[in-house]
Short mmCIF file of C-alpha atoms in Angstrom, two decimals:
data_model
loop_
_atom_site.label_atom_id
_atom_site.label_comp_id
_atom_site.label_asym_id
_atom_site.label_seq_id
_atom_site.Cartn_x
_atom_site.Cartn_y
_atom_site.Cartn_z
CA MET Y 723 -109.84 94.56 -22.22
CA ARG Y 724 -111.52 94.99 -25.62
CA ASP Y 725 -111.90 98.76 -25.32
CA GLN Y 726 -108.40 99.23 -23.90
CA LEU Y 727 -106.85 97.27 -26.76
CA ARG Y 728 -108.84 99.21 -29.32
CA MET Y 729 -107.68 102.49 -27.75
CA SER Y 730 -104.11 101.18 -28.08
CA GLY Y 731 -104.65 100.87 -31.83
CA VAL Y 732 -105.05 97.10 -31.96
CA PRO Y 733 -107.29 96.04 -34.91
CA ASP Y 734 -110.58 94.26 -34.12
CA PRO Y 735 -109.51 90.86 -35.56
CA VAL Y 736 -106.46 90.88 -33.28
CA VAL Y 737 -108.59 91.89 -30.28
CA ASP Y 738 -110.97 89.00 -31.03
CA ASP Y 739 -108.04 86.57 -31.23
CA ALA Y 740 -106.50 87.96 -28.04
CA ILE Y 741 -109.74 87.44 -26.12
CA LEU Y 742 -109.99 83.84 -27.35
CA ILE Y 743 -106.34 83.27 -26.47
CA LEU Y 744 -106.87 84.72 -22.99
CA SER Y 745 -109.89 82.49 -22.50
CA GLU Y 746 -107.88 79.40 -23.45
CA LEU Y 747 -104.97 80.40 -21.20
CA LEU Y 748 -107.25 81.03 -18.23
CA SER Y 749 -109.08 77.74 -18.78
CA ASN Y 750 -105.78 75.87 -18.88
CA ALA Y 751 -104.51 77.62 -15.74
CA CYS Y 752 -107.70 76.78 -13.84
CA ARG Y 753 -107.74 73.18 -15.02
CA HIS Y 754 -104.05 72.27 -14.86
CA GLY Y 755 -102.27 74.86 -12.70
CA ARG Y 756 -102.05 75.43 -8.99
CA PRO Y 757 -103.08 78.74 -7.43
CA LEU Y 758 -100.42 81.40 -7.04
CA GLY Y 759 -98.44 81.34 -3.83
CA ASP Y 760 -98.87 83.28 -0.59
CA ASP Y 761 -97.51 86.48 -2.16
CA PHE Y 762 -100.73 86.77 -4.16
CA VAL Y 763 -103.96 87.44 -2.27
CA GLY Y 764 -106.90 85.16 -2.88
CA ASP Y 765 -107.93 81.55 -3.14
CA GLY Y 766 -107.24 79.80 -6.42
CA ASP Y 767 -105.94 82.93 -8.08
CA VAL Y 768 -104.07 83.30 -11.34
CA ARG Y 769 -102.67 86.48 -12.88
CA ALA Y 770 -103.55 87.68 -16.39
CA ALA Y 771 -101.85 90.54 -18.22
CA TRP Y 772 -101.49 92.05 -21.68
CA ARG Y 773 -99.30 94.71 -23.23
CA VAL Y 774 -98.63 96.30 -26.61
CA ASP Y 775 -94.95 97.10 -27.08
CA ASN Y 776 -93.39 99.81 -29.24
CA ARG Y 777 -93.01 97.36 -32.18
CA GLY Y 778 -96.77 96.76 -32.24
CA CYS Y 779 -96.63 93.29 -30.71
CA LEU Y 780 -99.52 92.34 -28.46
CA THR Y 781 -98.51 89.95 -25.69
CA VAL Y 782 -101.12 88.16 -23.58
CA GLU Y 783 -99.98 86.09 -20.61
CA VAL Y 784 -101.41 84.09 -17.75
CA THR Y 785 -99.45 83.09 -14.66
CA ASP Y 786 -100.36 80.33 -12.20
CA GLY Y 787 -98.57 78.35 -9.51
CA GLY Y 788 -97.41 75.63 -11.91
CA GLY Y 789 -98.81 72.18 -12.43
CA PRO Y 790 -97.84 68.54 -12.65
CA THR Y 791 -96.97 68.80 -16.37
CA ARG Y 792 -95.56 71.38 -18.77
CA PRO Y 793 -97.98 73.14 -21.12
CA VAL Y 794 -97.59 71.46 -24.53
CA PRO Y 795 -100.01 71.06 -27.44
CA ALA Y 796 -101.85 67.74 -27.29
CA THR Y 797 -103.14 65.40 -29.96
CA PRO Y 798 -106.64 64.67 -28.67
CA SER Y 799 -108.88 61.99 -30.11
CA VAL Y 800 -111.89 63.04 -32.11
CA THR Y 801 -114.17 62.26 -29.18
CA ALA Y 802 -111.99 63.89 -26.50
CA HIS Y 803 -113.67 66.60 -24.41
CA GLY Y 804 -110.55 68.78 -24.26
CA GLY Y 805 -106.92 69.08 -25.25
CA ARG Y 806 -107.30 71.54 -28.12
CA GLY Y 807 -106.54 74.83 -26.35
CA LEU Y 808 -102.83 75.13 -27.11
CA ASN Y 809 -103.45 74.01 -30.70
CA ILE Y 810 -105.94 76.86 -31.04
CA ILE Y 811 -103.41 79.25 -29.53
CA THR Y 812 -100.68 77.99 -31.89
CA ALA Y 813 -103.00 78.55 -34.86
CA LEU Y 814 -103.81 82.13 -33.83
CA ALA Y 815 -100.48 83.33 -32.42
CA ASP Y 816 -97.27 84.48 -34.01
CA ASP Y 817 -95.33 82.95 -31.10
CA TRP Y 818 -95.93 81.51 -27.64
CA GLY Y 819 -93.96 79.90 -24.87
CA VAL Y 820 -93.64 79.10 -21.19
CA ARG Y 821 -91.59 81.01 -18.61
CA ASP Y 822 -90.77 79.70 -15.12
CA ASP Y 823 -89.62 81.76 -12.19
CA THR Y 824 -87.78 80.91 -9.00
CA ARG Y 825 -90.97 80.94 -6.88
CA GLY Y 826 -92.53 78.11 -8.91
CA GLU Y 827 -94.83 80.37 -10.89
CA VAL Y 828 -95.39 79.43 -14.52
CA THR Y 829 -96.35 81.99 -17.16
CA VAL Y 830 -97.68 81.05 -20.58
CA TRP Y 831 -97.21 83.99 -22.94
CA VAL Y 832 -98.60 84.52 -26.42
CA VAL Y 833 -97.54 87.13 -28.98
CA VAL Y 834 -99.73 88.43 -31.76
CA HIS Y 835 -98.10 91.09 -33.94
CA LYS Y 836 -100.89 93.54 -34.64
CA ASP Y 837 -99.49 94.95 -37.91
CA VAL Y 838 -98.58 91.62 -39.50
CA HIS Y 839 -101.70 89.95 -38.17
CA ALA Y 840 -103.96 92.71 -39.48
CA ASN Y 841 -102.62 92.21 -43.00
CA THR Y 842 -103.00 88.44 -42.87
CA ALA Y 843 -106.18 88.12 -40.80
CA ALA Y 844 -108.33 86.94 -43.69
CA HIS Y 845 -105.79 84.28 -44.69
CA ARG Y 846 -105.33 83.14 -41.08
CA ARG Y 847 -109.09 82.78 -40.59
CA ASP Y 848 -109.55 80.88 -43.88
CA ASP Y 849 -106.67 78.59 -42.98
CA PHE Y 850 -107.61 78.16 -39.28
CA ALA Y 851 -110.02 75.25 -39.76
CA THR Y 852 -107.48 73.40 -41.88
CA ARG Y 853 -104.75 73.78 -39.28
CA ILE Y 854 -106.80 72.43 -36.35
CA ALA Y 855 -109.26 70.18 -38.18
CA ALA Y 856 -110.11 66.65 -37.19
CA PRO Y 857 -108.51 63.81 -39.13
CA PRO Y 858 -110.02 62.77 -42.47
CA VAL Y 859 -113.07 60.52 -42.31
CA ALA Y 860 -111.06 57.63 -43.74
CA ASP Y 861 -108.90 57.72 -40.59
CA LEU Y 862 -112.01 57.21 -38.45
CA ALA Y 863 -113.11 53.93 -40.03
CA GLY Y 864 -112.18 51.86 -36.94
CA LEU Y 865 -114.21 53.95 -34.52
CA ASP Y 866 -117.67 52.86 -33.51
CA PHE Y 867 -119.48 56.10 -32.76
CA ALA Y 868 -122.55 54.25 -31.50
CA ASP Y 869 -120.54 53.21 -28.43
CA ALA Y 870 -119.61 56.83 -27.75
CA PHE Y 871 -123.29 57.75 -27.40
CA ASP Y 872 -124.41 54.76 -25.28
CA ASP Y 873 -124.04 56.77 -22.08
CA LEU Y 874 -126.32 59.50 -23.41
CA GLY Y 875 -129.34 57.29 -23.99
#
């Protein structure tokens, strides 16, 4: 994927973001989605695709057989083991959404505009931690972190 995107003229920072986005989408599909139906060969399969259109927009998408809930960004607790994937995608993408089809397949698509993104990559990376950061320490006063580590000892 990396080499093909580079050959399509996609800048390295956008390629890096697209790979992270694809990883998040695939993880979500494997964790929350059902395998694709009988029309797709394999056991537990999902479909991944990417394209660069004539406007310079890179679209990455992953299709699975749907799940019990709709893909929406979560608000995980500080100690949660997951739930941050779509927040990461939202922080990196110019747009994203969910598309359903009549066979029950669900596609999550993400758009990163390579020209706009290339000009703002430094700003987006500087701002990334702020946009997905944990709550301020003052908001954590009621948590007893010692309890969270009892199972580890």
